[in-house]
Short mmCIF file of N, CA and C in Angstrom, two decimals:
data_model
loop_
_atom_site.label_atom_id
_atom_site.label_comp_id
_atom_site.label_asym_id
_atom_site.label_seq_id
_atom_site.Cartn_x
_atom_site.Cartn_y
_atom_site.Cartn_z
N MET A 16 1.00 -1.32 -0.18
CA MET A 16 0.37 -0.03 -0.15
C MET A 16 0.53 1.15 0.48
N SER A 17 1.06 2.31 -1.16
CA SER A 17 1.04 3.70 -0.88
C SER A 17 -0.33 5.13 -0.41
N ILE A 18 0.78 5.99 0.09
CA ILE A 18 0.21 7.03 -0.26
C ILE A 18 0.91 8.77 -0.69
N GLU A 19 0.29 8.64 -1.26
CA GLU A 19 -0.34 9.39 -1.92
C GLU A 19 -0.42 11.32 -1.26
N VAL A 20 0.90 12.07 -1.61
CA VAL A 20 0.46 13.71 -0.61
C VAL A 20 0.66 14.24 -1.03
N SER A 21 0.15 15.77 -0.89
CA SER A 21 0.78 16.91 -1.49
C SER A 21 1.38 17.57 -0.87
N MET A 22 2.40 18.05 -1.24
CA MET A 22 3.22 19.14 -0.36
C MET A 22 3.44 21.07 -1.65
N HIS A 23 3.61 21.47 -0.63
CA HIS A 23 4.24 22.79 -1.25
C HIS A 23 5.15 22.86 -1.97
N ASN A 24 4.88 24.43 -2.81
CA ASN A 24 5.24 24.39 -4.11
C ASN A 24 4.69 23.34 -5.70
N GLY A 25 3.02 22.85 -5.14
CA GLY A 25 2.97 21.76 -5.63
C GLY A 25 3.52 20.74 -5.77
N MET A 26 3.99 20.16 -4.97
CA MET A 26 4.71 19.07 -5.78
C MET A 26 4.42 17.83 -4.85
N LYS A 27 3.99 17.38 -5.00
CA LYS A 27 3.56 15.14 -4.94
C LYS A 27 4.25 14.65 -4.89
N TYR A 28 4.29 13.38 -3.25
CA TYR A 28 4.88 12.23 -3.48
C TYR A 28 4.05 11.44 -2.66
N GLU A 29 4.88 10.96 -3.22
CA GLU A 29 4.43 8.85 -3.02
C GLU A 29 4.59 7.97 -1.76
N LEU A 30 4.56 7.96 -1.11
CA LEU A 30 5.16 7.26 -0.02
C LEU A 30 4.98 5.39 0.22
N ASN A 31 6.09 4.81 0.97
CA ASN A 31 6.03 3.96 1.26
C ASN A 31 6.17 3.47 2.79
N PRO A 32 4.62 3.27 3.18
CA PRO A 32 5.05 3.30 4.67
C PRO A 32 5.31 2.09 4.85
N LYS A 33 6.25 1.31 4.71
CA LYS A 33 6.82 -0.03 4.69
C LYS A 33 8.31 0.13 5.30
N LYS A 34 8.99 0.71 3.79
CA LYS A 34 10.27 1.14 4.36
C LYS A 34 10.89 2.18 4.29
N PHE A 35 9.30 3.95 4.65
CA PHE A 35 9.97 4.82 5.19
C PHE A 35 10.30 5.88 3.85
N THR A 36 9.66 5.15 2.92
CA THR A 36 10.80 5.98 1.81
C THR A 36 10.00 6.55 0.89
N ALA A 37 9.29 7.42 0.08
CA ALA A 37 8.98 7.77 -0.19
C ALA A 37 9.78 8.57 -1.88
N HIS A 38 9.27 8.81 -3.26
CA HIS A 38 9.45 9.39 -4.54
C HIS A 38 8.64 10.51 -4.69
N THR A 39 8.91 10.99 -5.57
CA THR A 39 7.95 12.67 -6.77
C THR A 39 7.05 11.49 -7.21
N VAL A 40 5.82 11.77 -7.84
CA VAL A 40 5.14 11.32 -8.78
C VAL A 40 4.18 13.10 -9.25
N TYR A 41 3.35 12.75 -9.92
CA TYR A 41 3.70 13.43 -11.15
C TYR A 41 2.52 15.32 -11.00
N SER A 42 3.45 16.20 -10.92
CA SER A 42 3.29 17.06 -10.37
C SER A 42 3.33 18.03 -10.99
N PRO A 43 1.63 18.15 -11.88
CA PRO A 43 1.39 19.31 -12.90
C PRO A 43 1.90 20.81 -12.39
N LYS A 44 0.79 21.14 -11.01
CA LYS A 44 1.37 22.31 -10.46
C LYS A 44 2.74 22.64 -9.50
N ALA A 45 3.82 21.68 -9.69
CA ALA A 45 4.77 22.81 -9.54
C ALA A 45 5.69 23.87 -10.15
N HIS A 46 5.51 24.43 -9.27
CA HIS A 46 6.49 26.35 -9.80
C HIS A 46 7.28 26.55 -9.48
N GLY A 47 8.66 27.43 -10.53
CA GLY A 47 9.46 28.18 -9.79
C GLY A 47 11.03 27.38 -9.62
N ASP A 48 11.55 27.98 -8.34
CA ASP A 48 12.61 26.79 -8.21
C ASP A 48 12.13 25.67 -7.11
N ILE A 49 11.72 24.59 -7.60
CA ILE A 49 12.12 23.95 -6.75
C ILE A 49 13.03 23.45 -5.93
N ILE A 50 13.20 22.98 -4.83
CA ILE A 50 13.66 22.17 -3.79
C ILE A 50 12.92 20.65 -3.28
N ILE A 51 13.79 19.84 -3.35
CA ILE A 51 13.42 18.07 -3.34
C ILE A 51 14.28 18.15 -2.05
N PRO A 52 13.45 18.02 -0.37
CA PRO A 52 14.48 17.74 0.30
C PRO A 52 14.83 16.24 0.59
N LYS A 53 15.63 16.23 1.57
CA LYS A 53 16.87 14.71 1.41
C LYS A 53 15.19 14.08 2.14
N SER A 54 13.98 14.40 3.35
CA SER A 54 13.04 13.65 3.85
C SER A 54 11.44 14.18 3.84
N ILE A 55 10.62 14.19 3.93
CA ILE A 55 8.89 14.27 3.60
C ILE A 55 9.10 13.84 5.68
N LEU A 56 7.92 14.52 6.77
CA LEU A 56 7.40 14.28 7.73
C LEU A 56 6.28 14.06 7.43
N TYR A 57 5.04 13.16 8.08
CA TYR A 57 3.70 12.45 7.66
C TYR A 57 3.82 11.73 8.99
N ASN A 58 1.95 12.19 8.91
CA ASN A 58 1.85 10.92 9.76
C ASN A 58 2.06 11.16 10.66
N ASN A 59 2.04 12.13 12.30
CA ASN A 59 2.73 12.12 13.63
C ASN A 59 4.30 12.23 13.42
N ASN A 60 5.28 13.04 12.53
CA ASN A 60 5.88 14.02 11.90
C ASN A 60 6.81 12.68 11.60
N LYS A 61 6.48 11.35 11.66
CA LYS A 61 7.39 10.24 10.48
C LYS A 61 8.42 10.42 9.32
N LYS A 62 9.75 9.75 9.24
CA LYS A 62 10.88 10.72 8.47
C LYS A 62 10.36 9.83 6.59
N TYR A 63 10.30 10.79 6.37
CA TYR A 63 10.09 9.74 4.55
C TYR A 63 10.79 9.69 3.99
N TYR A 64 12.41 9.56 3.57
CA TYR A 64 13.01 9.28 3.34
C TYR A 64 13.09 9.35 1.09
N ILE A 65 13.04 11.16 0.55
CA ILE A 65 13.05 10.50 -0.87
C ILE A 65 13.93 9.58 -1.60
N THR A 66 13.99 8.67 -2.23
CA THR A 66 14.64 7.88 -2.81
C THR A 66 15.25 8.14 -4.53
N LYS A 67 13.76 8.51 -5.42
CA LYS A 67 13.57 8.70 -6.60
C LYS A 67 13.05 9.79 -6.96
N ILE A 68 13.38 10.31 -8.17
CA ILE A 68 12.23 11.42 -8.88
C ILE A 68 12.01 9.76 -10.10
N GLY A 69 10.41 10.26 -9.67
CA GLY A 69 9.15 9.21 -10.38
C GLY A 69 8.95 9.66 -11.72
N ALA A 70 8.89 8.84 -12.24
CA ALA A 70 8.42 9.06 -14.34
C ALA A 70 7.58 9.79 -14.13
N GLU A 71 8.00 11.32 -15.17
CA GLU A 71 7.36 12.41 -15.51
C GLU A 71 6.29 12.46 -14.52
N THR A 72 7.91 12.73 -13.48
CA THR A 72 7.31 13.61 -12.60
C THR A 72 6.79 15.26 -13.10
N PHE A 73 7.60 15.47 -13.94
CA PHE A 73 8.05 17.11 -14.08
C PHE A 73 6.63 17.24 -15.76
N LYS A 74 6.61 15.83 -16.09
CA LYS A 74 7.04 15.96 -17.95
C LYS A 74 5.86 17.47 -18.93
N ASN A 75 6.17 17.72 -18.99
CA ASN A 75 6.18 19.21 -19.99
C ASN A 75 5.44 20.30 -19.28
N ASN A 76 5.58 20.45 -18.05
CA ASN A 76 5.70 20.77 -17.43
C ASN A 76 6.28 22.65 -17.55
N GLN A 77 5.73 23.67 -17.64
CA GLN A 77 7.24 24.89 -18.67
C GLN A 77 6.58 25.75 -17.73
N GLU A 78 6.70 25.52 -15.94
CA GLU A 78 6.53 26.75 -14.96
C GLU A 78 7.52 26.86 -14.30
N ILE A 79 8.70 25.04 -14.20
CA ILE A 79 9.74 24.83 -13.64
C ILE A 79 11.03 26.18 -13.53
N LEU A 80 11.77 26.99 -13.22
CA LEU A 80 13.43 27.18 -13.89
C LEU A 80 14.20 25.76 -13.07
N SER A 81 14.17 25.66 -12.10
CA SER A 81 15.35 24.99 -11.46
C SER A 81 15.63 23.36 -10.18
N VAL A 82 15.41 22.91 -10.48
CA VAL A 82 15.23 21.81 -9.32
C VAL A 82 16.55 21.74 -8.35
N GLN A 83 17.14 22.42 -7.28
CA GLN A 83 17.39 21.80 -6.23
C GLN A 83 17.33 20.57 -5.34
N PHE A 84 19.17 20.44 -4.56
CA PHE A 84 18.36 18.68 -3.48
C PHE A 84 19.41 19.17 -2.66
N PRO A 85 19.65 19.40 -1.63
CA PRO A 85 20.20 19.22 -0.21
C PRO A 85 21.80 18.37 -0.43
N GLU A 86 23.35 18.32 -0.14
CA GLU A 86 23.87 18.05 -0.52
C GLU A 86 24.03 16.38 0.50
N ASP A 87 23.54 16.28 1.22
CA ASP A 87 23.13 14.68 2.12
C ASP A 87 21.82 14.34 1.28
N SER A 88 21.14 13.99 -0.46
CA SER A 88 20.38 13.86 -0.46
C SER A 88 20.32 12.07 -1.13
N LYS A 89 19.50 11.32 -0.49
CA LYS A 89 18.99 10.02 -0.91
C LYS A 89 18.71 9.75 -2.17
N ILE A 90 17.92 10.64 -2.89
CA ILE A 90 17.79 10.61 -4.22
C ILE A 90 18.93 9.13 -5.60
N LYS A 91 18.57 8.18 -5.44
CA LYS A 91 19.67 7.55 -6.52
C LYS A 91 18.72 7.06 -7.75
N SER A 92 17.74 7.46 -8.05
CA SER A 92 17.15 7.75 -9.51
C SER A 92 17.01 9.49 -9.87
N PHE A 93 16.79 9.37 -11.00
CA PHE A 93 15.74 10.06 -11.97
C PHE A 93 14.95 9.14 -12.73
N GLU A 94 13.65 9.08 -12.18
CA GLU A 94 13.17 7.77 -14.33
C GLU A 94 12.20 8.07 -14.88
N ASN A 95 12.39 7.29 -16.42
CA ASN A 95 12.05 7.60 -17.44
C ASN A 95 10.99 8.70 -17.15
N SER A 96 11.81 9.68 -17.92
CA SER A 96 10.68 10.50 -18.67
C SER A 96 10.27 12.43 -17.80
N SER A 97 10.64 11.90 -16.86
CA SER A 97 11.15 12.68 -14.93
C SER A 97 10.35 14.18 -15.66
N PHE A 98 11.15 14.48 -16.95
CA PHE A 98 11.86 16.00 -17.24
C PHE A 98 11.04 16.54 -18.22
N TYR A 99 10.87 15.54 -18.57
CA TYR A 99 10.00 15.16 -20.18
C TYR A 99 9.68 16.68 -20.84
N GLY A 100 9.60 17.69 -22.20
CA GLY A 100 9.81 18.83 -21.94
C GLY A 100 9.30 19.49 -21.45
N CYS A 101 10.15 20.01 -20.25
CA CYS A 101 10.15 20.70 -18.97
C CYS A 101 10.76 22.33 -18.66
N SER A 102 10.56 23.18 -18.50
CA SER A 102 11.23 24.90 -18.96
C SER A 102 12.63 24.75 -18.10
N ILE A 103 13.10 23.22 -17.16
CA ILE A 103 13.94 23.76 -16.50
C ILE A 103 15.36 24.04 -17.30
N LYS A 104 15.91 24.82 -16.49
CA LYS A 104 16.72 26.31 -16.64
C LYS A 104 18.32 25.30 -16.78
N SER A 105 18.57 24.82 -15.50
CA SER A 105 19.23 24.11 -14.89
C SER A 105 19.02 22.95 -14.24
N ILE A 106 19.80 21.89 -13.70
CA ILE A 106 20.25 21.54 -12.29
C ILE A 106 21.31 21.24 -12.02
N SER A 107 21.70 20.24 -10.94
CA SER A 107 22.59 19.84 -9.97
C SER A 107 21.86 18.26 -9.29
N ILE A 108 23.12 17.51 -10.08
CA ILE A 108 22.37 16.22 -9.92
C ILE A 108 22.84 15.19 -8.54
N PRO A 109 22.11 14.99 -8.08
CA PRO A 109 22.42 14.51 -6.51
C PRO A 109 24.17 13.35 -6.61
N ARG A 110 24.86 13.62 -5.76
CA ARG A 110 26.20 12.34 -5.58
C ARG A 110 25.25 10.92 -5.73
N LYS A 111 24.49 10.86 -4.70
CA LYS A 111 24.36 8.84 -4.97
C LYS A 111 23.62 8.40 -6.11
N VAL A 112 22.94 10.09 -7.04
CA VAL A 112 22.51 9.25 -7.95
C VAL A 112 23.93 8.02 -8.91
N LYS A 113 22.39 6.91 -9.51
CA LYS A 113 23.15 5.86 -9.95
C LYS A 113 22.69 6.08 -11.02
N PHE A 114 21.60 6.12 -11.16
CA PHE A 114 20.81 5.99 -13.04
C PHE A 114 19.75 7.35 -13.05
N ILE A 115 20.25 7.81 -14.62
CA ILE A 115 19.12 8.57 -15.56
C ILE A 115 18.67 7.71 -16.12
N GLY A 116 17.02 7.51 -16.28
CA GLY A 116 16.87 6.57 -17.35
C GLY A 116 16.32 8.00 -18.29
N GLU A 117 15.69 7.14 -18.91
CA GLU A 117 15.42 7.18 -20.38
C GLU A 117 14.26 8.56 -20.87
N ASN A 118 14.44 9.34 -21.71
CA ASN A 118 14.38 10.57 -21.85
C ASN A 118 14.44 11.58 -20.73
N ALA A 119 15.02 10.96 -19.71
CA ALA A 119 14.81 12.10 -18.04
C ALA A 119 14.68 13.28 -18.88
N PHE A 120 16.01 13.52 -19.51
CA PHE A 120 16.08 15.72 -19.96
C PHE A 120 15.26 15.82 -20.99
N PHE A 121 14.48 15.02 -21.61
CA PHE A 121 14.34 15.18 -23.49
C PHE A 121 13.49 15.70 -23.43
N LEU A 122 13.26 16.93 -24.58
CA LEU A 122 13.16 18.04 -25.14
C LEU A 122 12.87 18.77 -24.75
N CYS A 123 13.77 19.45 -23.12
CA CYS A 123 13.99 20.33 -22.47
C CYS A 123 15.17 21.56 -23.19
N TYR A 124 14.50 22.64 -24.12
CA TYR A 124 15.31 23.11 -24.62
C TYR A 124 15.69 23.97 -23.88
N LYS A 125 15.33 24.56 -22.25
CA LYS A 125 15.94 25.55 -22.34
C LYS A 125 17.02 24.83 -20.91
N LEU A 126 16.87 23.61 -20.79
CA LEU A 126 18.11 23.29 -19.74
C LEU A 126 19.79 23.59 -20.57
N LYS A 127 20.20 23.90 -20.08
CA LYS A 127 21.91 24.50 -19.95
C LYS A 127 22.50 24.09 -19.60
N THR A 128 21.98 23.67 -17.95
CA THR A 128 23.89 22.95 -16.98
C THR A 128 23.35 21.99 -16.57
N ILE A 129 23.79 20.86 -16.50
CA ILE A 129 23.58 19.62 -15.86
C ILE A 129 24.60 19.93 -15.10
N ASN A 130 24.95 19.76 -13.32
CA ASN A 130 26.32 19.18 -12.61
C ASN A 130 25.72 18.14 -11.85
N LEU A 131 27.06 17.30 -12.50
CA LEU A 131 27.36 16.38 -11.75
C LEU A 131 28.76 16.26 -10.51
N PRO A 132 28.56 16.58 -9.67
CA PRO A 132 30.18 16.07 -8.16
C PRO A 132 31.22 15.27 -9.07
N ILE A 133 31.88 15.58 -9.41
CA ILE A 133 32.80 15.00 -9.09
C ILE A 133 32.94 13.34 -8.47
N ASP A 134 32.35 13.43 -7.93
CA ASP A 134 32.66 11.80 -6.70
C ASP A 134 30.99 11.38 -6.54
N SER A 135 30.24 11.48 -8.09
CA SER A 135 29.13 11.33 -8.07
C SER A 135 29.33 9.60 -8.69
N LYS A 136 27.84 9.34 -8.14
CA LYS A 136 27.97 7.55 -8.40
C LYS A 136 26.86 6.85 -9.17
N LEU A 137 26.69 7.84 -9.78
CA LEU A 137 26.38 7.61 -11.62
C LEU A 137 26.80 7.03 -12.47
N VAL A 138 26.33 6.12 -13.14
CA VAL A 138 26.66 4.73 -14.24
C VAL A 138 25.89 4.71 -15.11
N THR A 139 24.78 5.21 -14.72
CA THR A 139 24.04 5.02 -16.33
C THR A 139 23.60 5.83 -16.79
N LEU A 140 24.06 5.90 -18.00
CA LEU A 140 22.27 7.62 -18.70
C LEU A 140 22.16 6.67 -20.17
N ASP A 141 20.22 6.24 -19.90
CA ASP A 141 19.49 5.21 -20.52
C ASP A 141 19.08 6.45 -21.99
N SER A 142 18.65 5.96 -22.70
CA SER A 142 18.94 6.41 -24.15
C SER A 142 17.98 7.17 -24.03
N ASN A 143 18.71 8.82 -24.66
CA ASN A 143 17.17 9.87 -25.00
C ASN A 143 17.76 10.70 -23.68
N ALA A 144 18.25 10.35 -22.44
CA ALA A 144 18.54 11.07 -21.45
C ALA A 144 18.27 12.28 -21.41
N ILE A 145 19.90 13.08 -22.19
CA ILE A 145 19.90 14.62 -22.34
C ILE A 145 19.49 14.88 -23.51
N SER A 146 18.35 13.89 -24.94
CA SER A 146 18.37 13.89 -25.94
C SER A 146 17.39 15.68 -26.25
N PHE A 147 18.18 16.16 -27.43
CA PHE A 147 17.28 17.72 -28.01
C PHE A 147 17.09 18.65 -26.93
N SER A 148 18.18 18.74 -25.87
CA SER A 148 18.13 20.08 -25.04
C SER A 148 19.67 20.93 -25.07
N LEU A 149 19.87 21.84 -25.13
CA LEU A 149 21.00 23.04 -25.32
C LEU A 149 21.82 23.14 -24.24
N ILE A 150 22.57 21.92 -23.60
CA ILE A 150 23.26 21.39 -22.71
C ILE A 150 24.65 22.55 -23.55
N GLU A 151 24.84 23.13 -22.48
CA GLU A 151 26.21 23.85 -22.65
C GLU A 151 27.96 22.92 -22.71
N SER A 152 27.31 22.68 -21.95
CA SER A 152 28.90 21.23 -21.32
C SER A 152 28.21 20.84 -20.17
N LEU A 153 29.08 19.40 -20.13
CA LEU A 153 28.75 18.02 -19.23
C LEU A 153 29.90 17.03 -19.12
N PHE A 154 30.14 17.17 -17.78
CA PHE A 154 30.65 17.05 -17.33
C PHE A 154 30.69 14.82 -17.05
N ILE A 155 31.26 14.27 -17.12
CA ILE A 155 30.87 12.45 -16.97
C ILE A 155 32.31 12.07 -16.01
N PRO A 156 31.26 11.80 -15.20
CA PRO A 156 32.44 11.30 -14.24
C PRO A 156 32.61 9.73 -14.61
N SER A 157 34.01 9.76 -13.86
CA SER A 157 34.52 8.27 -14.41
C SER A 157 33.79 6.95 -13.79
N LYS A 158 32.85 7.04 -12.98
CA LYS A 158 31.66 5.38 -12.79
C LYS A 158 30.88 5.15 -13.32
N VAL A 159 30.47 6.07 -14.71
CA VAL A 159 29.85 5.94 -15.94
C VAL A 159 30.35 4.73 -16.69
N GLU A 160 29.58 3.58 -16.40
CA GLU A 160 29.84 2.87 -17.37
C GLU A 160 29.32 2.35 -18.53
N GLU A 161 27.31 2.88 -18.34
CA GLU A 161 27.00 2.26 -19.35
C GLU A 161 26.16 4.42 -20.13
N LEU A 162 26.53 4.58 -21.72
CA LEU A 162 25.85 5.57 -21.71
C LEU A 162 24.86 4.37 -23.15
N LYS A 163 23.92 4.69 -23.05
CA LYS A 163 22.81 4.01 -24.15
C LYS A 163 22.71 4.76 -25.53
N ASN A 164 22.54 3.98 -26.10
CA ASN A 164 22.88 4.51 -27.14
C ASN A 164 21.46 5.61 -27.64
N GLY A 165 22.29 6.66 -28.06
CA GLY A 165 21.20 8.13 -28.22
C GLY A 165 20.98 8.60 -27.31
N TRP A 166 21.73 8.79 -25.72
CA TRP A 166 21.63 8.93 -24.45
C TRP A 166 21.53 11.38 -24.81
N CYS A 167 22.36 11.20 -25.97
CA CYS A 167 22.43 12.78 -25.92
C CYS A 167 22.44 12.93 -27.08
N CYS A 168 21.80 12.37 -28.45
CA CYS A 168 21.42 13.33 -29.65
C CYS A 168 20.94 14.61 -29.83
N SER A 169 21.22 15.07 -30.76
CA SER A 169 20.33 16.59 -30.62
C SER A 169 20.84 17.44 -29.90
#
């Protein structure tokens, strides 16, 4: 059983009460400069750690400027189409992210900066992960093992 909750700035999360984890879900009302916290409190202040940006969370959202995470973020993956076609201009990927899914930043025409820390745990950039965006430069950490076909075309 999972629970969906809405938070400030239009963000929505799905909670897993057995594991005390959470992930973002489709949030069409999210806007401005988004901060995804390390955890959220719910139901008598129980802490749920946010472990992934869910599939299609920000898909086609034209109200987002940036997404930020705390240094000690628990995010491990950006799922398929998580930012597909949105208006994001910059993002700093948390250190613990291992996977960036298919079409994660596809058609993000305003995206110019993706910051990856030098000690990033990133292993895989899936197909079309950052295709059809206007990235000006990108550092690929040495731990990356897999760049799937078309991960950055056009």
